[in-house]
mmCIF file of C-alpha atoms in Angstrom:
data_model
loop_
_atom_site.group_PDB
_atom_site.id
_atom_site.type_symbol
_atom_site.label_atom_id
_atom_site.label_comp_id
_atom_site.label_asym_id
_atom_site.label_seq_id
_atom_site.Cartn_x
_atom_site.Cartn_y
_atom_site.Cartn_z
ATOM 1 C CA SER A 20 39.036 118.585 98.363
ATOM 2 C CA ARG A 21 41.430 118.167 95.462
ATOM 3 C CA PRO A 22 44.378 115.771 95.600
ATOM 4 C CA TRP A 23 46.785 118.646 94.811
ATOM 5 C CA THR A 24 47.556 122.273 95.604
ATOM 6 C CA VAL A 25 48.347 125.045 93.143
ATOM 7 C CA SER A 26 50.403 128.160 93.806
ATOM 8 C CA CYS A 27 51.896 130.773 91.476
ATOM 9 C CA GLU A 28 55.394 132.106 90.927
ATOM 10 C CA ASP A 29 56.764 134.855 88.674
ATOM 11 C CA VAL A 30 53.375 136.581 88.342
ATOM 12 C CA ARG A 31 53.214 139.372 85.731
ATOM 13 C CA ILE A 32 50.136 141.544 85.193
ATOM 14 C CA ALA A 33 49.336 143.908 82.307
ATOM 15 C CA VAL A 34 46.215 146.009 81.738
ATOM 16 C CA ALA A 35 45.089 147.774 78.563
ATOM 17 C CA GLY A 36 41.657 149.373 78.875
ATOM 18 C CA ASP A 37 39.082 146.662 79.473
ATOM 19 C CA LEU A 38 41.531 143.792 78.839
ATOM 20 C CA ALA A 39 44.092 142.379 81.243
ATOM 21 C CA TRP A 40 46.398 139.409 81.112
ATOM 22 C CA VAL A 41 48.296 137.593 83.792
ATOM 23 C CA THR A 42 51.205 135.287 83.094
ATOM 24 C CA CYS A 43 52.778 133.117 85.738
ATOM 25 C CA VAL A 44 54.294 129.769 86.554
ATOM 26 C CA GLU A 45 51.733 127.499 88.214
ATOM 27 C CA VAL A 46 53.332 125.130 90.722
ATOM 28 C CA ILE A 47 51.172 122.016 91.156
ATOM 29 C CA VAL A 48 52.008 119.834 94.149
ATOM 30 C CA PRO A 49 50.262 116.465 94.636
ATOM 31 C CA PHE A 50 48.755 115.660 98.034
ATOM 32 C CA GLY A 51 51.500 114.392 100.320
ATOM 33 C CA GLY A 52 54.231 116.019 98.220
ATOM 34 C CA GLU A 53 54.794 118.978 100.516
ATOM 35 C CA ASP A 54 58.564 118.785 100.044
ATOM 36 C CA GLY A 55 58.011 119.882 96.427
ATOM 37 C CA SER A 56 59.993 117.025 94.889
ATOM 38 C CA ASP A 57 57.000 115.938 92.786
ATOM 39 C CA ALA A 58 55.880 119.459 91.839
ATOM 40 C CA ALA A 59 54.923 120.128 88.234
ATOM 41 C CA ARG A 60 55.456 123.588 86.764
ATOM 42 C CA MET A 61 53.180 125.016 84.082
ATOM 43 C CA GLN A 62 53.561 128.246 82.096
ATOM 44 C CA ALA A 63 50.128 129.857 82.371
ATOM 45 C CA THR A 64 48.362 132.756 80.663
ATOM 46 C CA ASN A 65 45.023 134.127 81.842
ATOM 47 C CA LEU A 66 43.070 136.698 79.820
ATOM 48 C CA PHE A 67 40.484 138.869 81.586
ATOM 49 C CA GLY A 68 37.869 141.277 80.253
ATOM 50 C CA ARG A 69 35.986 143.946 82.171
ATOM 51 C CA VAL A 70 32.265 143.282 81.658
ATOM 52 C CA ASP A 71 29.704 145.576 83.292
ATOM 53 C CA GLY A 72 32.429 146.877 85.628
ATOM 54 C CA GLN A 73 33.602 143.430 86.784
ATOM 55 C CA TRP A 74 36.693 141.505 85.700
ATOM 56 C CA ARG A 75 35.800 138.134 84.157
ATOM 57 C CA LEU A 76 38.146 135.332 83.155
ATOM 58 C CA LEU A 77 37.876 134.957 79.383
ATOM 59 C CA HIS A 78 40.597 132.400 78.715
ATOM 60 C CA HIS A 79 43.111 130.241 80.606
ATOM 61 C CA HIS A 80 45.939 128.266 79.035
ATOM 62 C CA ALA A 81 48.758 126.309 80.667
ATOM 63 C CA SER A 82 51.572 124.274 79.142
ATOM 64 C CA PRO A 83 54.269 122.228 80.868
ATOM 65 C CA SER A 84 57.462 124.129 81.568
ATOM 66 C CA PRO A 85 60.733 122.680 80.335
ATOM 67 C CA THR A 86 62.359 120.751 83.167
ATOM 68 C CA GLU A 87 65.948 121.133 82.049
ATOM 69 C CA THR A 88 68.036 123.497 80.043
ATOM 70 C CA VAL A 89 69.189 122.143 76.712
ATOM 71 C CA ALA A 90 72.567 123.272 75.461
ATOM 72 C CA PRO A 91 72.507 124.860 72.008
ATOM 73 C CA GLU A 92 73.609 122.598 69.190
ATOM 74 C CA GLU A 93 77.147 122.910 67.927
ATOM 75 C CA PRO A 94 77.392 124.464 64.453
ATOM 76 C CA VAL A 95 78.139 122.001 61.677
ATOM 77 C CA ASN A 96 81.321 122.800 59.733
#
């Protein structure tokens, strides 16, 4: 077994012919971190292609999500 669990939030699916893409936020929780305090969030994109009538994963990418909101910079006068 893996020392973490992965679940998804904010799942969005789009299909165009034989291509489909799924975007989501992957929530990765380390073993023993069931309260979610140590969870990492990743913005993920998965690209699928229909090959011989079956959907196949063609590409997966995930990047860390920002953990805090940054206030916009004040304009310089």
